Tab-separated table of C-alpha atoms in Angstrom:
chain	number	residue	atom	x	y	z
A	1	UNK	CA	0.000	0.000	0.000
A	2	UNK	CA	1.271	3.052	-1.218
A	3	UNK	CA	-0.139	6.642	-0.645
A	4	UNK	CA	-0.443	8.079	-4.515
A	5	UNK	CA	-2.030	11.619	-2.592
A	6	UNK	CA	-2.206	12.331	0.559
A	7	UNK	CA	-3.880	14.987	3.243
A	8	UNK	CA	-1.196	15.946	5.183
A	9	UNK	CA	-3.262	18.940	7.142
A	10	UNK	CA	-5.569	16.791	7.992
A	11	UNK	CA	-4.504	14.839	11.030
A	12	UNK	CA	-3.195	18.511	12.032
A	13	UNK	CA	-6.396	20.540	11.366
A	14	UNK	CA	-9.267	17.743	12.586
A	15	UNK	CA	-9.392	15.148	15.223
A	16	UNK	CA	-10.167	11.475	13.777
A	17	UNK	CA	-13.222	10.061	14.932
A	18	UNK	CA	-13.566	6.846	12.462
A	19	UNK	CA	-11.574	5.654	9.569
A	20	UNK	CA	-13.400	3.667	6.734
A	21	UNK	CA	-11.613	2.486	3.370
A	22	UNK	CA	-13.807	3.006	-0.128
A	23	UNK	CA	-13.101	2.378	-3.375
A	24	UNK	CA	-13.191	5.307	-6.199
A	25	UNK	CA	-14.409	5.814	-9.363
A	26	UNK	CA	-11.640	7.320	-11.480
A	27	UNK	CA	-11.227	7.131	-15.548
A	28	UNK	CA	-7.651	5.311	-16.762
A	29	UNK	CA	-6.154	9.226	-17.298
A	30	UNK	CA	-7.092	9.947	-13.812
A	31	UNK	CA	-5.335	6.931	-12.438
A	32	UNK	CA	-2.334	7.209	-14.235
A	33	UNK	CA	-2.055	11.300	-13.014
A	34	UNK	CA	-2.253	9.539	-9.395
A	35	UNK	CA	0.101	7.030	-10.026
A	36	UNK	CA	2.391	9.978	-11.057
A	37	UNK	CA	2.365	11.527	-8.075
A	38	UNK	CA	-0.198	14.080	-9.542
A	39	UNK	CA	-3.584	15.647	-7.268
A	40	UNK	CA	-4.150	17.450	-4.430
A	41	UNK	CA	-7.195	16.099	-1.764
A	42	UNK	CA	-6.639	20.038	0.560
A	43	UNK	CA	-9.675	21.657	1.050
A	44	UNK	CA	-11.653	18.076	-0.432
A	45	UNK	CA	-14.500	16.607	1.700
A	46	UNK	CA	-17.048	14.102	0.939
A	47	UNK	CA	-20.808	14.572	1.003
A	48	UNK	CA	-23.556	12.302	0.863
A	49	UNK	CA	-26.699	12.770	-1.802
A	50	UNK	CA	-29.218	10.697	-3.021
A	51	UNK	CA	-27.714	6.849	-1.317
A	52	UNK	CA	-24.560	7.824	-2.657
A	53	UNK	CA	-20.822	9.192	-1.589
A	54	UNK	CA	-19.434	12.236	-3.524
A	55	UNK	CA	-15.389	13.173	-3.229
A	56	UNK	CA	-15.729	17.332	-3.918
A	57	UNK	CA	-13.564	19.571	-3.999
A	58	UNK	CA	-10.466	17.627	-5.150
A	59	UNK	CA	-7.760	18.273	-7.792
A	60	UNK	CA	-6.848	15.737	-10.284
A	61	UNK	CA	-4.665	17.491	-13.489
A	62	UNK	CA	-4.607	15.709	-16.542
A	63	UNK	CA	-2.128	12.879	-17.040
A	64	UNK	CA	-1.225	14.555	-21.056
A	65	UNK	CA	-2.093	18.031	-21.008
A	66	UNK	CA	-1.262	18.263	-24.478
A	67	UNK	CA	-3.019	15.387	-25.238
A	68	UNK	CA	-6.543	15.735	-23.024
A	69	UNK	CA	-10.115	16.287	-24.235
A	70	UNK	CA	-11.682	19.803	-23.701
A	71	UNK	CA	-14.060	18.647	-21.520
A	72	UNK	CA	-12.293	17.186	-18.912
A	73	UNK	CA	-12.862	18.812	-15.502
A	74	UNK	CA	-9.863	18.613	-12.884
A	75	UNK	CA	-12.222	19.204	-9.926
A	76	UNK	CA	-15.597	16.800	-10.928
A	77	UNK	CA	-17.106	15.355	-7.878
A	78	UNK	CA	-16.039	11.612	-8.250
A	79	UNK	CA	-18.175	8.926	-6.665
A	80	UNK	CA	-16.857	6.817	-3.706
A	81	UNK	CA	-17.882	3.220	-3.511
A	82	UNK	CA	-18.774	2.428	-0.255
A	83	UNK	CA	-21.532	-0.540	1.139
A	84	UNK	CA	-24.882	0.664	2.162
A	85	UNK	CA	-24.766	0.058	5.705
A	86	UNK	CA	-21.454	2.021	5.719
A	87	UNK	CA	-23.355	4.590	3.733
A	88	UNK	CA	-26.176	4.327	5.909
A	89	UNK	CA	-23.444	4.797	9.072
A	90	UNK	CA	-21.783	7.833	7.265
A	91	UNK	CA	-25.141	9.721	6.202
A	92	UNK	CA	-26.030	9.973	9.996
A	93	UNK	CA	-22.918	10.630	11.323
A	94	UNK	CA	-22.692	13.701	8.416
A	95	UNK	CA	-26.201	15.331	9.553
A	96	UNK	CA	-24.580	15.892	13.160
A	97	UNK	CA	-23.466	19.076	14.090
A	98	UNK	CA	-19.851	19.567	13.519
A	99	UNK	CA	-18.665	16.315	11.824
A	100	UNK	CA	-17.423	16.234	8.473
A	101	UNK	CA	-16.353	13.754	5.979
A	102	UNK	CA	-12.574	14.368	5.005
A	103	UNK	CA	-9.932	12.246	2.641
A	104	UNK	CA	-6.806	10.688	4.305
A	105	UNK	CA	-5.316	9.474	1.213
A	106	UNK	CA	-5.100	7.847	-2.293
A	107	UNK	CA	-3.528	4.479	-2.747
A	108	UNK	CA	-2.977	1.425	-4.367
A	109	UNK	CA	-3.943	-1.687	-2.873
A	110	UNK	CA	-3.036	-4.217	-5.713
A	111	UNK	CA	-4.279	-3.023	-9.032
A	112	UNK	CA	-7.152	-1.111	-7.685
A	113	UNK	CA	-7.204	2.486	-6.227
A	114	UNK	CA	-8.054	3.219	-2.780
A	115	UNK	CA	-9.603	5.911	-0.963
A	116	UNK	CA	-9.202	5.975	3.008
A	117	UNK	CA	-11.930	8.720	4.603
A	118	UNK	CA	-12.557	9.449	7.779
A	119	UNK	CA	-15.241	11.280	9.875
A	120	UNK	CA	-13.861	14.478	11.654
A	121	UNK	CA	-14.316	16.776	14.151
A	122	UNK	CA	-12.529	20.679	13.753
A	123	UNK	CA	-9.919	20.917	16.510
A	124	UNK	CA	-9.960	24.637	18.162
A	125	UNK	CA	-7.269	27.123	17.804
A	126	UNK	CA	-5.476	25.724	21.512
A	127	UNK	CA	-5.824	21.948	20.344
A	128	UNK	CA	-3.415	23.007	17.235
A	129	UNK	CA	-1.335	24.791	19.360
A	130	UNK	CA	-0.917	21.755	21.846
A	131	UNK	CA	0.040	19.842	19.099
A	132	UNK	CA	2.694	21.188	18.116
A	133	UNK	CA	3.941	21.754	21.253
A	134	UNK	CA	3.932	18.245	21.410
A	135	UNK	CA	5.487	17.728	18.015
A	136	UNK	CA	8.311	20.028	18.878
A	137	UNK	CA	9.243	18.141	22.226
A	138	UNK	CA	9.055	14.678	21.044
A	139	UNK	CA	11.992	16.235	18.632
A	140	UNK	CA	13.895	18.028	21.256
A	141	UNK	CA	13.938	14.688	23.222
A	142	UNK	CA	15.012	12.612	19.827
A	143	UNK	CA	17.776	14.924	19.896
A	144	UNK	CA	18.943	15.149	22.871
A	145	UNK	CA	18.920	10.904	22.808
A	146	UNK	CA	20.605	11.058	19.544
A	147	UNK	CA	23.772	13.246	21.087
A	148	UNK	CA	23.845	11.367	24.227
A	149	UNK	CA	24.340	7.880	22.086
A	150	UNK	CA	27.199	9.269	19.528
């Protein structure tokens, strides 16, 4: 399992509630931008219309700009392929005041392409804050282990 795109300010900017894996609905220039290293998932979410899972606000360029039709959108809303009861489980958990449905990543598991989501909750202004406090002494202790060891 490699990450093709990931959401790096997510785990800063929300705190995980639940992590589900879906599948993706892509066309074979989309996957191959992925597989490039090519896409952005910042500012993306996922809503819920109609029984189905949309991915929104994404970025996926075009694998041959040169060579790409003129209707190709980079930011279409591209269906996730989840199971109903998940569905079902992610519809009532996106009514609720102040969750949201975020991408983690893009992978490969095998030949297929892999979407891991999870369901958020917006950290406040002091939870960032603590975190990186955090952050920054876990380093400071690395460090100082590192010189002590040489």
């Amino acid at each position: 399992m490699s990450d093709l795109v990931s959401n790096k300010k997510a785990r800063f900017d929300y705190e995980l509630l639940d992590q589900y894996e879906a599948g993706i609905e892509l066309t074979g220039r989309e996957v191959k931008s992925l597989k490039n290293g090519q896409g952005s998932l910042l500012g993306a979410h996922i809503i819920i219309r109609g029984g189905e899972a949309f991915l929104v606000g994404t970025t996926i360029p075009p694998y041959q700009p040169a060579n790409n039709a003129d209707t190709y959108d980079p930011a279409r809303p591209r269906r996730v392929l989840l199971t109903k009861k998940e569905l079902a489980t992610l519809a009532g958990q996106e009514k609720t005041k102040g969750l949201t449905i975020v991408p983690l990543s893009v992978y490969s598991k095998g030949k297929k392409v892999k979407l891991r989501l999870a369901v958020v909750k917006g950290k406040k202004k002091y939870d960032k804050r603590e975190t990186l406090k955090k952050k920054d002494a876990k380093r400071e202790i690395e460090r100082t282990l590192k010189r002590e060891y040489r």
